[in-house]
mmCIF file of the C-alpha atoms, coordinates in Angstrom:
data_MODEL
# 
_entry.id   MODEL 
# 
loop_
_atom_site.group_PDB 
_atom_site.id 
_atom_site.type_symbol 
_atom_site.label_atom_id 
_atom_site.label_alt_id 
_atom_site.label_comp_id 
_atom_site.label_asym_id 
_atom_site.label_entity_id 
_atom_site.label_seq_id 
_atom_site.pdbx_PDB_ins_code 
_atom_site.Cartn_x 
_atom_site.Cartn_y 
_atom_site.Cartn_z 
_atom_site.occupancy 
_atom_site.B_iso_or_equiv 
_atom_site.pdbx_formal_charge 
_atom_site.auth_seq_id 
_atom_site.auth_comp_id 
_atom_site.auth_asym_id 
_atom_site.auth_atom_id 
_atom_site.pdbx_PDB_model_num 
ATOM 1   C CA . MET A 1 1   ? -70.755 83.762  63.801 1.00 0.00 ? 1   MET A CA 1 
ATOM 2   C CA . ASN A 1 2   ? -70.672 86.135  60.842 1.00 0.00 ? 2   ASN A CA 1 
ATOM 3   C CA . TYR A 1 3   ? -69.674 89.768  61.244 1.00 0.00 ? 3   TYR A CA 1 
ATOM 4   C CA . TYR A 1 4   ? -70.169 92.752  58.947 1.00 0.00 ? 4   TYR A CA 1 
ATOM 5   C CA . HIS A 1 5   ? -68.978 96.320  58.935 1.00 0.00 ? 5   HIS A CA 1 
ATOM 6   C CA . LEU A 1 6   ? -71.355 99.093  57.959 1.00 0.00 ? 6   LEU A CA 1 
ATOM 7   C CA . GLU A 1 7   ? -70.771 101.440 55.053 1.00 0.00 ? 7   GLU A CA 1 
ATOM 8   C CA . CYS A 1 8   ? -72.798 104.317 53.643 1.00 0.00 ? 8   CYS A CA 1 
ATOM 9   C CA . ALA A 1 9   ? -75.070 103.693 50.685 1.00 0.00 ? 9   ALA A CA 1 
ATOM 10  C CA . PHE A 1 10  ? -76.721 106.808 49.318 1.00 0.00 ? 10  PHE A CA 1 
ATOM 11  C CA . ILE A 1 11  ? -80.154 106.540 47.698 1.00 0.00 ? 11  ILE A CA 1 
ATOM 12  C CA . ASP A 1 12  ? -80.972 108.628 44.618 1.00 0.00 ? 12  ASP A CA 1 
ATOM 13  C CA . ASP A 1 13  ? -80.759 112.349 45.361 1.00 0.00 ? 13  ASP A CA 1 
ATOM 14  C CA . GLU A 1 14  ? -79.967 111.739 49.041 1.00 0.00 ? 14  GLU A CA 1 
ATOM 15  C CA . ALA A 1 15  ? -78.743 114.688 51.041 1.00 0.00 ? 15  ALA A CA 1 
ATOM 16  C CA . SER A 1 16  ? -75.585 114.756 53.125 1.00 0.00 ? 16  SER A CA 1 
ATOM 17  C CA . PHE A 1 17  ? -75.708 116.041 56.709 1.00 0.00 ? 17  PHE A CA 1 
ATOM 18  C CA . SER A 1 18  ? -73.443 117.599 59.338 1.00 0.00 ? 18  SER A CA 1 
ATOM 19  C CA . PHE A 1 19  ? -73.746 118.143 63.081 1.00 0.00 ? 19  PHE A CA 1 
ATOM 20  C CA . ASP A 1 20  ? -73.764 121.691 64.424 1.00 0.00 ? 20  ASP A CA 1 
ATOM 21  C CA . GLN A 1 21  ? -70.302 122.778 65.526 1.00 0.00 ? 21  GLN A CA 1 
ATOM 22  C CA . ASP A 1 22  ? -71.114 122.718 69.269 1.00 0.00 ? 22  ASP A CA 1 
ATOM 23  C CA . VAL A 1 23  ? -71.703 118.944 69.259 1.00 0.00 ? 23  VAL A CA 1 
ATOM 24  C CA . LYS A 1 24  ? -68.953 117.787 66.871 1.00 0.00 ? 24  LYS A CA 1 
ATOM 25  C CA . LYS A 1 25  ? -67.597 115.573 69.683 1.00 0.00 ? 25  LYS A CA 1 
ATOM 26  C CA . ILE A 1 26  ? -70.657 113.344 69.241 1.00 0.00 ? 26  ILE A CA 1 
ATOM 27  C CA . VAL A 1 27  ? -68.924 111.646 66.299 1.00 0.00 ? 27  VAL A CA 1 
ATOM 28  C CA . SER A 1 28  ? -65.487 111.393 67.932 1.00 0.00 ? 28  SER A CA 1 
ATOM 29  C CA . THR A 1 29  ? -64.002 107.917 68.216 1.00 0.00 ? 29  THR A CA 1 
ATOM 30  C CA . ILE A 1 30  ? -61.132 109.162 70.393 1.00 0.00 ? 30  ILE A CA 1 
ATOM 31  C CA . GLU A 1 31  ? -63.216 109.108 73.589 1.00 0.00 ? 31  GLU A CA 1 
ATOM 32  C CA . LEU A 1 32  ? -65.748 106.318 73.223 1.00 0.00 ? 32  LEU A CA 1 
ATOM 33  C CA . GLY A 1 33  ? -68.416 106.091 75.899 1.00 0.00 ? 33  GLY A CA 1 
ATOM 34  C CA . ILE A 1 34  ? -71.985 106.940 76.783 1.00 0.00 ? 34  ILE A CA 1 
ATOM 35  C CA . LYS A 1 35  ? -72.849 110.500 75.777 1.00 0.00 ? 35  LYS A CA 1 
ATOM 36  C CA . TYR A 1 36  ? -75.488 112.797 77.223 1.00 0.00 ? 36  TYR A CA 1 
ATOM 37  C CA . TYR A 1 37  ? -77.127 115.940 75.838 1.00 0.00 ? 37  TYR A CA 1 
ATOM 38  C CA . ASP A 1 38  ? -79.710 118.183 77.545 1.00 0.00 ? 38  ASP A CA 1 
ATOM 39  C CA . ILE A 1 39  ? -81.365 118.944 74.219 1.00 0.00 ? 39  ILE A CA 1 
ATOM 40  C CA . PRO A 1 40  ? -81.218 116.921 70.996 1.00 0.00 ? 40  PRO A CA 1 
ATOM 41  C CA . PRO A 1 41  ? -78.185 117.844 68.886 1.00 0.00 ? 41  PRO A CA 1 
ATOM 42  C CA . ILE A 1 42  ? -79.054 119.414 65.536 1.00 0.00 ? 42  ILE A CA 1 
ATOM 43  C CA . VAL A 1 43  ? -78.071 117.796 62.255 1.00 0.00 ? 43  VAL A CA 1 
ATOM 44  C CA . ARG A 1 44  ? -78.344 120.062 59.226 1.00 0.00 ? 44  ARG A CA 1 
ATOM 45  C CA . VAL A 1 45  ? -78.459 119.252 55.542 1.00 0.00 ? 45  VAL A CA 1 
ATOM 46  C CA . ASP A 1 46  ? -75.202 120.236 53.838 1.00 0.00 ? 46  ASP A CA 1 
ATOM 47  C CA . GLN A 1 47  ? -76.091 123.314 51.789 1.00 0.00 ? 47  GLN A CA 1 
ATOM 48  C CA . VAL A 1 48  ? -73.323 122.613 49.275 1.00 0.00 ? 48  VAL A CA 1 
ATOM 49  C CA . TYR A 1 49  ? -75.491 119.952 47.631 1.00 0.00 ? 49  TYR A CA 1 
ATOM 50  C CA . LYS A 1 50  ? -78.847 120.243 45.867 1.00 0.00 ? 50  LYS A CA 1 
ATOM 51  C CA . GLN A 1 51  ? -80.003 116.781 46.938 1.00 0.00 ? 51  GLN A CA 1 
ATOM 52  C CA . ARG A 1 52  ? -82.623 116.575 49.692 1.00 0.00 ? 52  ARG A CA 1 
ATOM 53  C CA . ALA A 1 53  ? -83.853 112.943 49.768 1.00 0.00 ? 53  ALA A CA 1 
ATOM 54  C CA . MET A 1 54  ? -83.566 111.112 53.106 1.00 0.00 ? 54  MET A CA 1 
ATOM 55  C CA . SER A 1 55  ? -82.932 107.360 53.493 1.00 0.00 ? 55  SER A CA 1 
ATOM 56  C CA . ASP A 1 56  ? -83.725 105.237 56.554 1.00 0.00 ? 56  ASP A CA 1 
ATOM 57  C CA . VAL A 1 57  ? -80.188 105.892 57.818 1.00 0.00 ? 57  VAL A CA 1 
ATOM 58  C CA . LEU A 1 58  ? -78.775 109.385 57.312 1.00 0.00 ? 58  LEU A CA 1 
ATOM 59  C CA . LYS A 1 59  ? -75.048 109.968 56.990 1.00 0.00 ? 59  LYS A CA 1 
ATOM 60  C CA . ALA A 1 60  ? -73.147 112.591 59.017 1.00 0.00 ? 60  ALA A CA 1 
ATOM 61  C CA . ILE A 1 61  ? -69.798 110.903 59.650 1.00 0.00 ? 61  ILE A CA 1 
ATOM 62  C CA . GLY A 1 62  ? -71.711 108.446 61.848 1.00 0.00 ? 62  GLY A CA 1 
ATOM 63  C CA . PHE A 1 63  ? -75.055 106.784 61.171 1.00 0.00 ? 63  PHE A CA 1 
ATOM 64  C CA . ILE A 1 64  ? -78.406 108.377 62.053 1.00 0.00 ? 64  ILE A CA 1 
ATOM 65  C CA . PRO A 1 65  ? -81.253 105.844 61.742 1.00 0.00 ? 65  PRO A CA 1 
ATOM 66  C CA . HIS A 1 66  ? -84.951 106.686 61.511 1.00 0.00 ? 66  HIS A CA 1 
ATOM 67  C CA . ARG A 1 67  ? -87.253 105.836 64.418 1.00 0.00 ? 67  ARG A CA 1 
ATOM 68  C CA . ARG A 1 68  ? -88.604 102.742 62.622 1.00 0.00 ? 68  ARG A CA 1 
ATOM 69  C CA . VAL A 1 69  ? -85.079 101.266 62.550 1.00 0.00 ? 69  VAL A CA 1 
ATOM 70  C CA . VAL A 1 70  ? -84.373 102.265 66.164 1.00 0.00 ? 70  VAL A CA 1 
ATOM 71  C CA . ASP A 1 71  ? -87.700 100.788 67.312 1.00 0.00 ? 71  ASP A CA 1 
ATOM 72  C CA . GLU A 1 72  ? -86.927 97.497  65.560 1.00 0.00 ? 72  GLU A CA 1 
ATOM 73  C CA . PHE A 1 73  ? -83.460 97.339  67.152 1.00 0.00 ? 73  PHE A CA 1 
ATOM 74  C CA . LEU A 1 74  ? -84.976 97.976  70.581 1.00 0.00 ? 74  LEU A CA 1 
ATOM 75  C CA . LYS A 1 75  ? -87.732 95.415  69.996 1.00 0.00 ? 75  LYS A CA 1 
ATOM 76  C CA . GLN A 1 76  ? -85.106 92.802  69.063 1.00 0.00 ? 76  GLN A CA 1 
ATOM 77  C CA . TYR A 1 77  ? -82.877 93.707  72.062 1.00 0.00 ? 77  TYR A CA 1 
ATOM 78  C CA . ILE A 1 78  ? -79.876 94.766  69.984 1.00 0.00 ? 78  ILE A CA 1 
ATOM 79  C CA . SER A 1 79  ? -77.008 95.492  72.371 1.00 0.00 ? 79  SER A CA 1 
ATOM 80  C CA . GLY A 1 80  ? -74.051 97.845  72.101 1.00 0.00 ? 80  GLY A CA 1 
ATOM 81  C CA . ILE A 1 81  ? -75.784 100.949 70.760 1.00 0.00 ? 81  ILE A CA 1 
ATOM 82  C CA . GLN A 1 82  ? -76.835 104.104 72.566 1.00 0.00 ? 82  GLN A CA 1 
ATOM 83  C CA . PHE A 1 83  ? -79.424 105.974 70.490 1.00 0.00 ? 83  PHE A CA 1 
ATOM 84  C CA . ILE A 1 84  ? -79.132 109.737 70.952 1.00 0.00 ? 84  ILE A CA 1 
ATOM 85  C CA . PRO A 1 85  ? -82.209 111.602 69.656 1.00 0.00 ? 85  PRO A CA 1 
ATOM 86  C CA . VAL A 1 86  ? -81.314 114.348 67.180 1.00 0.00 ? 86  VAL A CA 1 
ATOM 87  C CA . THR A 1 87  ? -83.229 117.052 65.364 1.00 0.00 ? 87  THR A CA 1 
ATOM 88  C CA . VAL A 1 88  ? -82.680 116.961 61.611 1.00 0.00 ? 88  VAL A CA 1 
ATOM 89  C CA . ASP A 1 89  ? -83.023 120.347 59.908 1.00 0.00 ? 89  ASP A CA 1 
ATOM 90  C CA . VAL A 1 90  ? -83.638 120.319 56.160 1.00 0.00 ? 90  VAL A CA 1 
ATOM 91  C CA . ASP A 1 91  ? -83.957 123.890 54.906 1.00 0.00 ? 91  ASP A CA 1 
ATOM 92  C CA . GLY A 1 92  ? -85.832 124.975 58.040 1.00 0.00 ? 92  GLY A CA 1 
ATOM 93  C CA . VAL A 1 93  ? -88.116 121.916 58.236 1.00 0.00 ? 93  VAL A CA 1 
ATOM 94  C CA . GLN A 1 94  ? -87.299 119.934 61.370 1.00 0.00 ? 94  GLN A CA 1 
ATOM 95  C CA . TYR A 1 95  ? -87.616 116.176 61.824 1.00 0.00 ? 95  TYR A CA 1 
ATOM 96  C CA . ASP A 1 96  ? -87.486 114.527 65.255 1.00 0.00 ? 96  ASP A CA 1 
ATOM 97  C CA . GLU A 1 97  ? -87.674 110.909 64.074 1.00 0.00 ? 97  GLU A CA 1 
ATOM 98  C CA . TYR A 1 98  ? -83.924 110.256 63.931 1.00 0.00 ? 98  TYR A CA 1 
ATOM 99  C CA . SER A 1 99  ? -81.263 109.211 66.455 1.00 0.00 ? 99  SER A CA 1 
ATOM 100 C CA . PHE A 1 100 ? -77.479 109.095 66.309 1.00 0.00 ? 100 PHE A CA 1 
ATOM 101 C CA . MET A 1 101 ? -75.986 105.595 66.731 1.00 0.00 ? 101 MET A CA 1 
ATOM 102 C CA . ASN A 1 102 ? -73.362 105.876 69.467 1.00 0.00 ? 102 ASN A CA 1 
ATOM 103 C CA . VAL A 1 103 ? -71.468 102.575 69.349 1.00 0.00 ? 103 VAL A CA 1 
ATOM 104 C CA . PHE A 1 104 ? -68.881 102.669 72.117 1.00 0.00 ? 104 PHE A CA 1 
ATOM 105 C CA . ASN A 1 105 ? -67.928 99.052  72.913 1.00 0.00 ? 105 ASN A CA 1 
ATOM 106 C CA . THR A 1 106 ? -64.619 97.890  71.463 1.00 0.00 ? 106 THR A CA 1 
ATOM 107 C CA . TYR A 1 107 ? -62.850 94.581  70.966 1.00 0.00 ? 107 TYR A CA 1 
ATOM 108 C CA . SER A 1 108 ? -59.227 94.044  69.974 1.00 0.00 ? 108 SER A CA 1 
ATOM 109 C CA . LEU A 1 109 ? -59.767 91.927  66.859 1.00 0.00 ? 109 LEU A CA 1 
ATOM 110 C CA . LEU A 1 110 ? -57.992 93.499  63.887 1.00 0.00 ? 110 LEU A CA 1 
ATOM 111 C CA . ASN A 1 111 ? -55.723 91.367  61.742 1.00 0.00 ? 111 ASN A CA 1 
ATOM 112 C CA . GLU A 1 112 ? -53.338 94.179  60.871 1.00 0.00 ? 112 GLU A CA 1 
ATOM 113 C CA . LYS A 1 113 ? -51.671 92.371  57.967 1.00 0.00 ? 113 LYS A CA 1 
ATOM 114 C CA . ALA A 1 114 ? -54.843 91.039  56.301 1.00 0.00 ? 114 ALA A CA 1 
ATOM 115 C CA . SER A 1 115 ? -56.540 94.425  56.788 1.00 0.00 ? 115 SER A CA 1 
ATOM 116 C CA . GLY A 1 116 ? -53.648 96.311  55.247 1.00 0.00 ? 116 GLY A CA 1 
ATOM 117 C CA . ALA A 1 117 ? -53.535 98.529  58.326 1.00 0.00 ? 117 ALA A CA 1 
ATOM 118 C CA . SER A 1 118 ? -51.223 101.526 58.024 1.00 0.00 ? 118 SER A CA 1 
ATOM 119 C CA . ASP A 1 119 ? -50.354 104.854 59.591 1.00 0.00 ? 119 ASP A CA 1 
ATOM 120 C CA . PHE A 1 120 ? -50.529 103.936 63.296 1.00 0.00 ? 120 PHE A CA 1 
ATOM 121 C CA . ASN A 1 121 ? -51.503 106.940 65.438 1.00 0.00 ? 121 ASN A CA 1 
ATOM 122 C CA . VAL A 1 122 ? -49.790 106.773 68.843 1.00 0.00 ? 122 VAL A CA 1 
ATOM 123 C CA . PHE A 1 123 ? -52.140 109.361 70.396 1.00 0.00 ? 123 PHE A CA 1 
ATOM 124 C CA . ARG A 1 124 ? -55.280 107.442 69.392 1.00 0.00 ? 124 ARG A CA 1 
ATOM 125 C CA . ASN A 1 125 ? -53.580 104.054 69.825 1.00 0.00 ? 125 ASN A CA 1 
ATOM 126 C CA . ALA A 1 126 ? -55.188 102.994 66.543 1.00 0.00 ? 126 ALA A CA 1 
ATOM 127 C CA . TYR A 1 127 ? -54.546 102.859 62.829 1.00 0.00 ? 127 TYR A CA 1 
ATOM 128 C CA . ASN A 1 128 ? -55.660 105.728 60.603 1.00 0.00 ? 128 ASN A CA 1 
ATOM 129 C CA . SER A 1 129 ? -56.196 103.548 57.553 1.00 0.00 ? 129 SER A CA 1 
ATOM 130 C CA . ILE A 1 130 ? -57.099 100.006 56.501 1.00 0.00 ? 130 ILE A CA 1 
ATOM 131 C CA . ARG A 1 131 ? -57.815 98.533  53.058 1.00 0.00 ? 131 ARG A CA 1 
ATOM 132 C CA . LYS A 1 132 ? -60.506 96.169  54.357 1.00 0.00 ? 132 LYS A CA 1 
ATOM 133 C CA . MET A 1 133 ? -61.829 94.925  57.677 1.00 0.00 ? 133 MET A CA 1 
ATOM 134 C CA . ALA A 1 134 ? -60.361 91.555  58.678 1.00 0.00 ? 134 ALA A CA 1 
ATOM 135 C CA . PHE A 1 135 ? -60.362 89.923  62.106 1.00 0.00 ? 135 PHE A CA 1 
ATOM 136 C CA . CYS A 1 136 ? -57.508 87.907  63.555 1.00 0.00 ? 136 CYS A CA 1 
ATOM 137 C CA . LYS A 1 137 ? -58.728 84.334  64.054 1.00 0.00 ? 137 LYS A CA 1 
ATOM 138 C CA . ASP A 1 138 ? -56.549 83.917  67.165 1.00 0.00 ? 138 ASP A CA 1 
ATOM 139 C CA . LYS A 1 139 ? -57.776 87.163  68.785 1.00 0.00 ? 139 LYS A CA 1 
ATOM 140 C CA . LEU A 1 140 ? -61.392 86.285  68.000 1.00 0.00 ? 140 LEU A CA 1 
ATOM 141 C CA . SER A 1 141 ? -61.049 82.846  69.619 1.00 0.00 ? 141 SER A CA 1 
ATOM 142 C CA . LYS A 1 142 ? -59.927 84.458  72.896 1.00 0.00 ? 142 LYS A CA 1 
ATOM 143 C CA . VAL A 1 143 ? -62.755 87.000  73.149 1.00 0.00 ? 143 VAL A CA 1 
ATOM 144 C CA . THR A 1 144 ? -66.423 86.640  73.994 1.00 0.00 ? 144 THR A CA 1 
ATOM 145 C CA . ILE A 1 145 ? -68.351 89.119  71.856 1.00 0.00 ? 145 ILE A CA 1 
ATOM 146 C CA . ARG A 1 146 ? -71.162 90.363  74.097 1.00 0.00 ? 146 ARG A CA 1 
ATOM 147 C CA . HIS A 1 147 ? -72.600 93.057  71.838 1.00 0.00 ? 147 HIS A CA 1 
ATOM 148 C CA . ASP A 1 148 ? -74.522 93.050  68.563 1.00 0.00 ? 148 ASP A CA 1 
ATOM 149 C CA . ALA A 1 149 ? -72.770 96.245  67.448 1.00 0.00 ? 149 ALA A CA 1 
ATOM 150 C CA . PHE A 1 150 ? -69.233 97.274  68.352 1.00 0.00 ? 150 PHE A CA 1 
ATOM 151 C CA . ARG A 1 151 ? -66.030 98.864  67.128 1.00 0.00 ? 151 ARG A CA 1 
ATOM 152 C CA . VAL A 1 152 ? -62.604 97.349  66.604 1.00 0.00 ? 152 VAL A CA 1 
ATOM 153 C CA . LYS A 1 153 ? -60.110 98.849  69.053 1.00 0.00 ? 153 LYS A CA 1 
ATOM 154 C CA . GLU A 1 154 ? -57.304 99.061  66.504 1.00 0.00 ? 154 GLU A CA 1 
ATOM 155 C CA . PHE A 1 155 ? -59.534 100.879 63.958 1.00 0.00 ? 155 PHE A CA 1 
ATOM 156 C CA . PRO A 1 156 ? -62.536 102.407 65.777 1.00 0.00 ? 156 PRO A CA 1 
ATOM 157 C CA . ARG A 1 157 ? -63.865 104.383 62.805 1.00 0.00 ? 157 ARG A CA 1 
ATOM 158 C CA . GLU A 1 158 ? -65.850 101.385 61.565 1.00 0.00 ? 158 GLU A CA 1 
ATOM 159 C CA . ILE A 1 159 ? -68.962 99.909  63.156 1.00 0.00 ? 159 ILE A CA 1 
ATOM 160 C CA . VAL A 1 160 ? -69.181 96.113  63.138 1.00 0.00 ? 160 VAL A CA 1 
ATOM 161 C CA . ILE A 1 161 ? -72.463 94.223  63.501 1.00 0.00 ? 161 ILE A CA 1 
ATOM 162 C CA . THR A 1 162 ? -73.463 90.602  64.037 1.00 0.00 ? 162 THR A CA 1 
ATOM 163 C CA . GLN A 1 163 ? -75.550 88.419  61.739 1.00 0.00 ? 163 GLN A CA 1 
ATOM 164 C CA . LYS A 1 164 ? -78.569 89.173  63.956 1.00 0.00 ? 164 LYS A CA 1 
ATOM 165 C CA . VAL A 1 165 ? -78.367 92.893  63.124 1.00 0.00 ? 165 VAL A CA 1 
ATOM 166 C CA . LYS A 1 166 ? -77.798 92.246  59.417 1.00 0.00 ? 166 LYS A CA 1 
ATOM 167 C CA . ASP A 1 167 ? -80.869 89.998  59.338 1.00 0.00 ? 167 ASP A CA 1 
ATOM 168 C CA . ILE A 1 168 ? -82.970 92.768  60.915 1.00 0.00 ? 168 ILE A CA 1 
ATOM 169 C CA . LEU A 1 169 ? -81.675 95.335  58.410 1.00 0.00 ? 169 LEU A CA 1 
ATOM 170 C CA . ASP A 1 170 ? -82.404 92.978  55.501 1.00 0.00 ? 170 ASP A CA 1 
ATOM 171 C CA . ALA A 1 171 ? -85.857 91.930  56.759 1.00 0.00 ? 171 ALA A CA 1 
ATOM 172 C CA . ASN A 1 172 ? -86.866 95.586  57.139 1.00 0.00 ? 172 ASN A CA 1 
ATOM 173 C CA . GLN A 1 173 ? -85.302 96.647  53.813 1.00 0.00 ? 173 GLN A CA 1 
ATOM 174 C CA . VAL A 1 174 ? -83.414 99.456  55.531 1.00 0.00 ? 174 VAL A CA 1 
ATOM 175 C CA . THR A 1 175 ? -81.964 101.971 53.077 1.00 0.00 ? 175 THR A CA 1 
ATOM 176 C CA . GLY A 1 176 ? -78.869 104.098 53.562 1.00 0.00 ? 176 GLY A CA 1 
ATOM 177 C CA . LEU A 1 177 ? -76.212 101.545 54.420 1.00 0.00 ? 177 LEU A CA 1 
ATOM 178 C CA . ILE A 1 178 ? -74.690 98.281  53.288 1.00 0.00 ? 178 ILE A CA 1 
ATOM 179 C CA . CYS A 1 179 ? -73.206 95.402  55.247 1.00 0.00 ? 179 CYS A CA 1 
ATOM 180 C CA . ILE A 1 180 ? -69.754 94.260  54.119 1.00 0.00 ? 180 ILE A CA 1 
ATOM 181 C CA . PRO A 1 181 ? -68.641 90.807  55.366 1.00 0.00 ? 181 PRO A CA 1 
ATOM 182 C CA . VAL A 1 182 ? -65.628 90.806  57.694 1.00 0.00 ? 182 VAL A CA 1 
ATOM 183 C CA . GLU A 1 183 ? -62.993 88.211  56.869 1.00 0.00 ? 183 GLU A CA 1 
ATOM 184 C CA . VAL A 1 184 ? -61.498 86.115  59.667 1.00 0.00 ? 184 VAL A CA 1 
ATOM 185 C CA . LYS A 1 185 ? -57.875 85.111  59.006 1.00 0.00 ? 185 LYS A CA 1 
# 
């Protein structure tokens, strides 16, 4: 099985976004789990920048895919993601076609040495920094990965996906992110 971690890829003139202050915990990786909101959280374009273009997956610390991406994931039974509807505000124009990707399942897979993991945070029980994502072959052999999208317990900032998800992203020419292969050592 091949695994990939997701990274941002901005299209030409793409805007950057931020969540309103009252829902900043939506992007927290300290307390992973299912999240619930009575009304859709608001994501606003960062006013510091002039850019206003919007890709298929917006960036606001986490990933915010468009409905067409979410619908395809649901149609293909992609597991491990809770989609939280959000309202995207671009200079007063509101879009309701986006959802925040809440990926809350974790597996202990990091190869600390091969990843160049550093600055271990005792409170978070995770590393603050890695040079690249690499899995430990021994850890991977002892775990059954049951989700198509997940986080690595030792470095939960990154989202990891399976080949199935990458194939869907490629087939649908999804813009706004890239899939970086994860090494297994």
